[in-house]
Tab-separated table of C-alpha atoms and ligand atoms in Angstrom:
chain	number	residue	atom	x	y	z
P	791	MET	CA	-34.162	-31.999	65.383
P	792	GLU	CA	-33.552	-28.612	66.880
P	793	GLU	CA	-29.916	-29.477	67.454
P	794	ASN	CA	-29.567	-30.717	63.926
P	795	LEU	CA	-30.898	-27.387	62.607
P	796	LEU	CA	-28.489	-25.388	64.775
P	797	GLN	CA	-25.636	-27.604	63.597
P	798	ILE	CA	-26.592	-26.929	59.991
P	799	LYS	CA	-26.623	-23.177	60.690
P	800	ASN	CA	-23.163	-23.225	62.342
P	801	ASP	CA	-21.628	-25.331	59.599
P	802	ALA	CA	-23.139	-23.107	56.912
P	803	LEU	CA	-22.005	-19.827	58.494
P	804	SER	CA	-18.432	-20.939	59.137
P	805	LEU	CA	-18.069	-22.335	55.611
P	806	ILE	CA	-19.567	-19.186	54.077
P	807	PHE	CA	-17.167	-16.898	55.905
P	808	GLU	CA	-14.200	-19.046	54.969
P	809	THR	CA	-15.060	-18.976	51.267
P	810	GLU	CA	-12.676	-16.917	49.156
P	811	ASP	CA	-14.293	-17.079	45.745
P	812	PRO	CA	-17.790	-16.603	44.312
P	813	LYS	CA	-17.808	-20.024	42.673
P	814	SER	CA	-17.460	-22.009	45.891
P	815	LEU	CA	-20.026	-19.671	47.471
P	816	GLU	CA	-22.475	-20.829	44.816
P	817	GLU	CA	-21.615	-24.432	45.649
P	818	LEU	CA	-22.287	-23.802	49.358
P	819	LYS	CA	-25.654	-22.342	48.459
P	820	LEU	CA	-26.521	-25.595	46.704
P	821	GLN	CA	-25.046	-27.668	49.509
P	822	PHE	CA	-27.370	-26.100	52.096
P	823	LEU	CA	-30.345	-24.597	50.272
P	824	GLY	CA	-30.433	-26.598	47.010
P	825	ARG	CA	-33.066	-29.240	46.224
P	826	SER	CA	-31.149	-31.923	48.090
P	827	GLY	CA	-29.276	-29.462	50.339
P	828	ARG	CA	-28.920	-30.145	54.039
P	829	LEU	CA	-31.498	-27.582	55.147
P	830	THR	CA	-33.995	-28.652	52.489
P	831	LEU	CA	-33.697	-32.271	53.652
P	832	ALA	CA	-34.155	-31.153	57.270
P	833	PHE	CA	-37.370	-29.376	56.263
P	834	LYS	CA	-38.649	-32.654	54.845
P	835	GLU	CA	-38.056	-34.265	58.245
P	836	ILE	CA	-40.004	-31.460	59.930
P	837	ALA	CA	-43.012	-32.487	57.884
P	838	GLY	CA	-42.947	-35.865	59.634
P	839	LEU	CA	-42.980	-34.391	63.182
P	840	PRO	CA	-46.032	-34.448	65.430
P	841	LEU	CA	-48.246	-31.421	64.809
P	842	GLU	CA	-47.518	-29.495	68.073
P	843	LYS	CA	-43.707	-29.636	67.397
P	844	ARG	CA	-43.989	-28.899	63.697
P	845	ALA	CA	-44.900	-25.177	63.986
P	846	GLU	CA	-42.120	-24.379	66.440
P	847	ILE	CA	-39.373	-26.233	64.625
P	848	GLY	CA	-40.662	-25.011	61.268
P	849	LYS	CA	-40.342	-21.404	62.473
P	850	LEU	CA	-36.759	-22.054	63.622
P	851	GLY	CA	-36.001	-23.701	60.296
P	852	ASN	CA	-37.257	-20.634	58.391
P	853	GLU	CA	-35.221	-18.272	60.555
P	854	ILE	CA	-32.094	-20.328	59.936
P	855	LYS	CA	-32.828	-20.364	56.210
P	856	LYS	CA	-33.030	-16.543	56.235
P	857	VAL	CA	-29.766	-16.262	58.209
P	858	ILE	CA	-27.957	-18.516	55.706
P	859	GLU	CA	-29.396	-16.643	52.706
P	860	ASP	CA	-28.342	-13.272	54.167
P	861	ALA	CA	-24.866	-14.579	55.008
P	862	ILE	CA	-24.411	-15.774	51.410
P	863	ALA	CA	-25.563	-12.428	50.011
P	864	ASP	CA	-23.250	-10.441	52.333
P	865	ARG	CA	-20.264	-12.650	51.545
P	866	ALA	CA	-20.935	-12.349	47.822
P	867	MET	CA	-20.876	-8.556	48.150
P	868	GLU	CA	-17.653	-8.641	50.167
P	869	LEU	CA	-15.946	-10.890	47.648
P	870	LYS	CA	-16.986	-8.606	44.803
P	871	LYS	CA	-15.634	-5.521	46.548
P	872	SER	CA	-12.314	-7.108	47.408
P	873	ALA	CA	-11.919	-8.361	43.817
P	874	GLN	CA	-12.422	-4.816	42.533
P	875	LYS	CA	-9.910	-3.458	45.033
P	876	LYS	CA	-7.392	-6.108	44.041
P	877	GLN	CA	-7.774	-5.218	40.390
P	878	LYS	CA	-7.007	-1.589	41.172
P	879	ASN	CA	-3.987	-2.462	43.257
P	880	ASN	CA	-2.820	-4.776	40.506
P	881	LEU	CA	-2.023	-1.874	38.156
P	882	ASP	CA	1.265	-2.889	36.559
P	883	ILE	CA	2.963	0.173	35.187
P	884	THR	CA	5.443	-1.960	33.262
P	885	ASN	CA	2.647	-3.328	31.054
P	886	PRO	CA	2.707	-1.927	27.499
P	887	GLY	CA	0.224	0.939	27.126
P	888	ILE	CA	-2.827	0.936	24.864
P	889	LYS	CA	-1.756	2.607	21.651
P	890	PRO	CA	-4.153	5.149	20.122
P	891	PRO	CA	-4.673	4.528	16.396
P	892	LEU	CA	-2.049	6.485	14.468
P	893	GLY	CA	-2.765	7.918	11.025
P	894	HIS	CA	-0.322	8.719	8.248
P	895	LEU	CA	-0.231	10.835	5.130
P	896	HIS	CA	-2.340	9.624	2.210
P	897	LEU	CA	-0.184	7.713	-0.262
P	898	VAL	CA	-0.766	10.330	-2.955
P	899	THR	CA	0.471	13.022	-0.537
P	900	GLN	CA	3.504	10.837	0.214
P	901	ALA	CA	4.185	10.562	-3.533
P	902	ILE	CA	3.815	14.349	-3.980
P	903	GLU	CA	6.326	14.942	-1.178
P	904	GLU	CA	8.788	12.479	-2.678
P	905	ILE	CA	8.475	13.939	-6.190
P	906	THR	CA	8.893	17.467	-4.792
P	907	SER	CA	12.063	16.551	-2.943
P	908	ILE	CA	13.565	14.769	-5.973
P	909	PHE	CA	13.147	17.863	-8.190
P	910	GLU	CA	14.190	20.265	-5.428
P	911	LYS	CA	17.653	18.715	-5.463
P	912	ILE	CA	18.194	19.899	-9.038
P	913	GLY	CA	16.704	23.338	-8.414
P	914	ILE	CA	13.261	22.698	-9.930
P	915	THR	CA	10.983	23.942	-7.182
P	916	ARG	CA	7.299	23.712	-6.471
P	917	VAL	CA	4.765	26.413	-7.287
P	918	ARG	CA	0.970	26.523	-6.968
P	919	TYR	CA	-1.427	27.907	-9.537
P	920	PRO	CA	-5.242	28.027	-9.631
P	921	GLU	CA	-7.086	24.745	-10.082
P	922	VAL	CA	-10.214	26.667	-11.077
P	923	GLU	CA	-8.815	28.332	-14.134
P	924	TRP	CA	-9.498	30.517	-17.157
P	925	ASP	CA	-9.834	28.688	-20.470
P	926	TYR	CA	-7.071	31.076	-21.605
P	927	TYR	CA	-4.363	29.501	-19.396
P	928	ALA	CA	-5.712	25.946	-19.718
P	929	PHE	CA	-6.005	26.009	-23.543
P	930	THR	CA	-5.674	29.219	-25.579
P	931	ALA	CA	-2.246	30.258	-24.275
P	932	LEU	CA	-1.087	26.658	-24.825
P	933	ASN	CA	-1.646	27.029	-28.540
P	934	PHE	CA	-5.116	25.470	-28.753
P	935	PRO	CA	-7.035	27.506	-31.351
P	936	ALA	CA	-10.675	28.250	-30.399
P	937	ASN	CA	-12.942	25.268	-31.216
P	938	HIS	CA	-9.921	23.125	-32.113
P	939	PRO	CA	-10.809	19.408	-31.803
P	940	ALA	CA	-7.697	18.833	-29.641
P	941	ARG	CA	-9.630	20.478	-26.791
P	942	ASP	CA	-11.901	17.439	-26.799
P	943	ASP	CA	-8.996	15.220	-25.724
P	944	TRP	CA	-9.146	16.945	-22.364
P	945	GLU	CA	-12.583	15.974	-21.066
P	946	THR	CA	-13.033	19.303	-19.373
P	947	PHE	CA	-15.518	20.452	-16.718
P	948	PHE	CA	-16.819	23.927	-17.510
P	949	THR	CA	-18.062	25.657	-14.357
P	950	THR	CA	-20.080	28.611	-15.679
P	951	ASP	CA	-21.455	30.030	-18.873
P	952	ASN	CA	-19.847	33.379	-18.085
P	953	THR	CA	-17.214	34.329	-20.571
P	954	ASP	CA	-14.488	36.912	-20.145
P	955	SER	CA	-13.761	38.654	-23.425
P	956	LYS	CA	-10.019	37.923	-23.114
P	957	LYS	CA	-9.782	34.841	-20.883
P	958	GLY	CA	-12.883	32.947	-21.953
P	959	GLN	CA	-14.786	30.527	-19.748
P	960	ILE	CA	-13.869	29.175	-16.340
P	961	VAL	CA	-12.869	25.494	-16.187
P	962	LEU	CA	-11.649	23.026	-13.576
P	963	THR	CA	-8.149	22.722	-14.915
P	964	PRO	CA	-7.776	19.423	-16.820
P	965	HIS	CA	-3.955	19.497	-16.591
P	966	THR	CA	-1.152	21.280	-14.780
P	967	SER	CA	0.054	22.793	-18.057
P	968	ASN	CA	-2.140	25.785	-17.122
P	969	GLY	CA	0.804	26.845	-14.909
P	970	GLN	CA	3.168	27.272	-17.862
P	971	VAL	CA	2.105	30.685	-19.168
P	972	ARG	CA	1.310	31.923	-15.637
P	973	GLU	CA	4.898	31.051	-14.666
P	974	MET	CA	6.247	32.779	-17.777
P	975	GLU	CA	4.313	35.967	-16.918
P	976	LYS	CA	5.789	35.905	-13.414
P	977	ALA	CA	9.323	35.270	-14.723
P	978	VAL	CA	9.073	38.141	-17.226
P	979	GLU	CA	8.044	40.526	-14.421
P	980	GLU	CA	10.951	39.344	-12.272
P	981	SER	CA	13.464	39.654	-15.053
P	982	LYS	CA	12.296	43.231	-15.686
P	983	LYS	CA	12.849	44.049	-12.006
P	984	THR	CA	16.181	42.274	-11.589
P	985	LYS	CA	17.478	42.981	-15.109
P	986	MET	CA	18.571	39.329	-15.185
P	987	PRO	CA	17.834	36.900	-18.046
P	988	ILE	CA	14.674	34.825	-17.789
P	989	ASN	CA	15.268	31.685	-15.793
P	990	ILE	CA	12.378	29.274	-15.149
P	991	ARG	CA	12.715	26.062	-13.099
P	992	MET	CA	9.108	25.254	-12.266
P	993	LEU	CA	7.417	22.217	-10.728
P	994	ASN	CA	3.640	22.705	-10.658
P	995	ILE	CA	1.801	19.981	-8.738
P	996	ALA	CA	-1.963	20.306	-8.543
P	997	LYS	CA	-5.316	18.633	-8.664
P	998	CYS	CA	-6.724	18.196	-12.162
P	999	TYR	CA	-10.236	17.310	-13.225
P	1000	ARG	CA	-11.642	15.435	-16.211
P	1001	ARG	CA	-15.023	13.929	-16.990
P	1002	GLN	CA	-13.855	10.322	-16.847
P	1003	SER	CA	-14.330	7.697	-14.159
P	1004	ASP	CA	-13.348	4.015	-14.547
P	1005	VAL	CA	-10.724	1.559	-13.237
P	1006	SER	CA	-7.875	3.688	-14.519
P	1007	HIS	CA	-9.402	7.186	-14.172
P	1008	THR	CA	-10.725	9.285	-11.310
P	1009	GLN	CA	-12.474	12.567	-12.012
P	1010	MET	CA	-10.058	14.302	-9.668
P	1011	PHE	CA	-6.397	13.329	-9.957
P	1012	HIS	CA	-2.974	14.953	-9.651
P	1013	GLN	CA	-0.332	15.929	-12.146
P	1014	PHE	CA	3.180	17.276	-11.790
P	1015	GLU	CA	4.382	19.604	-14.486
P	1016	GLY	CA	7.918	20.650	-15.097
P	1017	LEU	CA	8.892	23.737	-17.062
P	1018	VAL	CA	12.444	24.884	-17.666
P	1019	VAL	CA	13.092	27.981	-19.787
P	1020	GLY	CA	16.388	29.753	-20.373
P	1021	LYS	CA	18.998	30.428	-22.991
P	1022	ASN	CA	20.253	27.348	-24.906
P	1023	ILE	CA	17.923	24.859	-23.203
P	1024	SER	CA	17.831	21.745	-25.418
P	1025	ILE	CA	16.442	18.232	-25.658
P	1026	SER	CA	19.581	16.913	-23.940
P	1027	HIS	CA	18.595	18.849	-20.812
P	1028	LEU	CA	15.136	17.282	-20.978
P	1029	LYS	CA	16.673	13.813	-21.346
P	1030	GLY	CA	19.018	14.430	-18.418
P	1031	VAL	CA	16.158	15.485	-16.173
P	1032	LEU	CA	14.048	12.504	-17.261
P	1033	GLU	CA	16.878	10.114	-16.577
P	1034	TYR	CA	17.494	11.674	-13.162
P	1035	PHE	CA	13.819	11.464	-12.215
P	1036	VAL	CA	13.278	7.912	-13.465
P	1037	LYS	CA	16.320	6.591	-11.577
P	1038	SER	CA	15.559	8.538	-8.384
P	1039	TYR	CA	11.876	7.715	-8.204
P	1040	PHE	CA	11.636	4.229	-9.726
P	1041	GLY	CA	15.157	2.960	-8.968
P	1042	GLU	CA	18.397	2.324	-10.854
P	1043	LYS	CA	17.062	-0.749	-12.664
P	1044	ARG	CA	14.343	1.077	-14.561
P	1045	GLU	CA	14.958	2.462	-18.048
P	1046	PHE	CA	13.001	5.015	-20.092
P	1047	ARG	CA	12.486	5.750	-23.754
P	1048	ILE	CA	11.216	8.722	-25.718
P	1049	ARG	CA	8.580	8.235	-28.423
P	1050	PRO	CA	7.453	10.921	-30.915
P	1051	TYR	CA	3.936	12.195	-30.210
P	1052	HIS	CA	1.797	15.278	-30.672
P	1053	PHE	CA	0.822	17.952	-28.191
P	1054	GLN	CA	-0.365	21.433	-29.131
P	1055	PHE	CA	1.993	23.158	-26.724
P	1056	THR	CA	5.295	21.406	-27.489
P	1057	GLU	CA	7.310	20.956	-30.659
P	1058	PRO	CA	8.746	18.382	-30.934
P	1059	SER	CA	6.518	16.416	-28.571
P	1060	PHE	CA	7.184	13.062	-26.955
P	1061	GLU	CA	5.658	10.401	-24.860
P	1062	ILE	CA	7.866	8.876	-22.223
P	1063	ASP	CA	7.732	5.151	-21.432
P	1064	VAL	CA	9.393	3.492	-18.459
P	1065	THR	CA	10.223	-0.219	-18.217
P	1066	CYS	CA	7.691	-2.178	-16.232
P	1067	GLY	CA	8.545	-2.636	-12.537
P	1068	VAL	CA	7.186	-6.188	-12.476
P	1069	CYS	CA	9.106	-7.744	-15.410
P	1070	LEU	CA	11.791	-5.039	-15.858
P	1071	GLY	CA	11.139	-4.826	-19.606
P	1072	LYS	CA	10.757	-8.494	-20.492
P	1073	GLY	CA	6.991	-8.227	-21.046
P	1074	CYS	CA	4.302	-9.443	-18.661
P	1075	LYS	CA	0.555	-9.344	-17.976
P	1076	LEU	CA	0.693	-5.830	-16.533
P	1077	CYS	CA	2.634	-4.125	-19.339
P	1078	LYS	CA	2.348	-6.482	-22.331
P	1079	ALA	CA	5.499	-5.365	-24.165
P	1080	GLY	CA	7.710	-4.451	-21.215
P	1081	TRP	CA	7.000	-0.701	-21.259
P	1082	LEU	CA	4.525	1.446	-19.354
P	1083	GLU	CA	3.461	4.873	-20.570
P	1084	MET	CA	4.334	7.597	-18.092
P	1085	GLY	CA	3.180	10.800	-19.826
P	1086	GLY	CA	4.081	13.619	-22.171
P	1087	ALA	CA	6.990	15.987	-22.621
P	1088	GLY	CA	8.524	18.172	-25.273
P	1089	MET	CA	10.241	21.396	-26.236
P	1090	VAL	CA	8.041	24.409	-25.485
P	1091	HIS	CA	6.244	25.559	-28.662
P	1092	PRO	CA	7.372	29.054	-29.810
P	1093	ASN	CA	3.719	30.165	-29.825
P	1094	VAL	CA	3.457	29.329	-26.120
P	1095	LEU	CA	6.594	31.356	-25.365
P	1096	ASN	CA	5.028	34.205	-27.318
P	1097	TYR	CA	1.847	33.972	-25.228
P	1098	GLY	CA	4.113	34.242	-22.170
P	1099	LYS	CA	5.799	37.348	-23.682
P	1100	ILE	CA	9.121	35.504	-23.952
P	1101	ASP	CA	11.074	35.904	-27.177
P	1102	PRO	CA	11.443	32.423	-28.774
P	1103	THR	CA	14.436	33.604	-30.808
P	1104	ILE	CA	16.373	34.185	-27.568
P	1105	TYR	CA	14.897	31.600	-25.209
P	1106	THR	CA	13.983	27.917	-25.437
P	1107	GLY	CA	12.568	25.508	-22.945
P	1108	PHE	CA	11.274	22.054	-22.218
P	1109	ALA	CA	8.209	20.846	-20.382
P	1110	PHE	CA	6.775	17.617	-19.099
P	1111	GLY	CA	3.524	16.645	-17.402
P	1112	TRP	CA	2.795	13.344	-15.692
P	1113	GLY	CA	0.103	11.893	-13.458
P	1114	VAL	CA	1.027	11.476	-9.782
P	1115	GLU	CA	-1.333	8.498	-9.368
P	1116	ARG	CA	0.080	6.972	-12.521
P	1117	VAL	CA	3.742	7.112	-11.493
P	1118	LEU	CA	2.753	5.877	-8.047
P	1119	MET	CA	1.148	2.787	-9.555
P	1120	MET	CA	4.136	2.208	-11.811
P	1121	LYS	CA	6.500	2.228	-8.875
P	1122	GLU	CA	7.764	-1.226	-8.079
P	1123	GLY	CA	5.632	-3.198	-5.673
P	1124	ILE	CA	2.493	-1.117	-5.963
P	1125	GLU	CA	-0.233	-2.561	-8.118
P	1126	ILE	CA	-3.735	-1.169	-7.794
P	1127	ASP	CA	-6.500	-2.829	-9.806
P	1128	ASP	CA	-8.841	0.107	-9.499
P	1129	LEU	CA	-7.492	3.655	-9.222
P	1130	ARG	CA	-10.737	4.807	-7.612
P	1131	LEU	CA	-9.716	2.909	-4.438
P	1132	LEU	CA	-7.261	5.726	-3.724
P	1133	TYR	CA	-10.121	8.105	-3.007
P	1134	SER	CA	-12.601	5.644	-1.502
P	1135	ASN	CA	-11.631	6.386	2.148
P	1136	LYS	CA	-11.380	2.637	2.773
P	1137	LEU	CA	-9.089	2.272	5.793
P	1138	GLU	CA	-8.288	-1.410	5.053
P	1139	PHE	CA	-6.763	-0.187	1.800
P	1140	LEU	CA	-5.106	3.045	2.991
P	1141	GLU	CA	-3.542	1.508	6.103
P	1142	GLN	CA	-1.389	-0.764	3.933
P	1143	PHE	CA	0.797	2.115	2.780
W	1237	DAH	N1	-0.776	18.333	-20.281
W	1237	DAH	C1	-0.614	17.038	-20.882
W	1237	DAH	C2	-1.750	16.136	-20.445
W	1237	DAH	O1	-2.418	16.428	-19.526
W	1237	DAH	C3	0.672	16.415	-20.501
W	1237	DAH	C4	1.857	17.114	-21.054
W	1237	DAH	C5	2.389	16.744	-22.267
W	1237	DAH	C6	2.458	18.151	-20.348
W	1237	DAH	C7	3.482	17.363	-22.782
W	1237	DAH	C8	3.575	18.791	-20.866
W	1237	DAH	C9	4.092	18.366	-22.102
W	1237	DAH	O2	4.193	19.783	-20.227
W	1237	DAH	O3	5.231	18.998	-22.581
W	1237	DAH	O4	-1.974	15.112	-21.040
């Protein structure tokens, strides 16, 4: 019996030290200490020994059990340490690195940059004017008489009740047309200094605000406004610029048309339509008759030139104002069911662009 126990101990220890992985160590544990393990079975035999032998052999059996248990625990620790060391030494510097998430410009910012660079090429360059604006520049100087119902078309946010005797209330500008008379004032000053004729080539891109929120409106949106003033500026210049923009931004295949319309600050006034990017003018679900409305344009109203202290008998000009989000959606391949998604901060949406 004693010999048998010592044999079990030797077998166990040599197997334990030879083991190279934690799984077979677990199996050895079962093989010796499990319910039908060799040591457990030996213990059962001890129970059948005569009483005087039982205590002595039982003690030896317990000692051996402890030795095997300790050996298993030590080996388990060793295996764990060597696995960790191996992992460290296994560093393969040719493996591809872990890429940090990379952001990109918001798609509206991308559109603004593209629009800016298109107009820059023909000398119409970007300016910035206040987005929190006097009623005067947003309406009065654009030929909107006080209390005229046309003001209601621009669902304006009024910020205070304070009223300046000349400039009226303060509004969140509902359109980029507020830059027109500001630009004229600047150009008049410059022309006085340089003694050169007035020459305006303005692109005003800014945030605009209106009290409207639904699938095709956000309360904050962007417009880009063009204003060109000089001697002998005519509708043909406006058409040339429109054609150039439509082809550069939407692509050669897209056509545009000019429809008569009414705006307070232009005479004549137009609305510009562009053929639909999905059906290219044939008519489809998105556009119905093949055309999508892009926005307004026209020849600057003489009253507006007068507000800007520019003599309408010497100078003429054209203007246009379109929504950045709107042209973005009209661009081929981009269809957004709900405009509000643009400003929802949803990464699943923004990461697609
Ligand atoms: N400001 C107009 C709007 O927000 C758009 C517009 C129409 C701008 C005609 C212009 C223009 O410069 O000539 O609806």
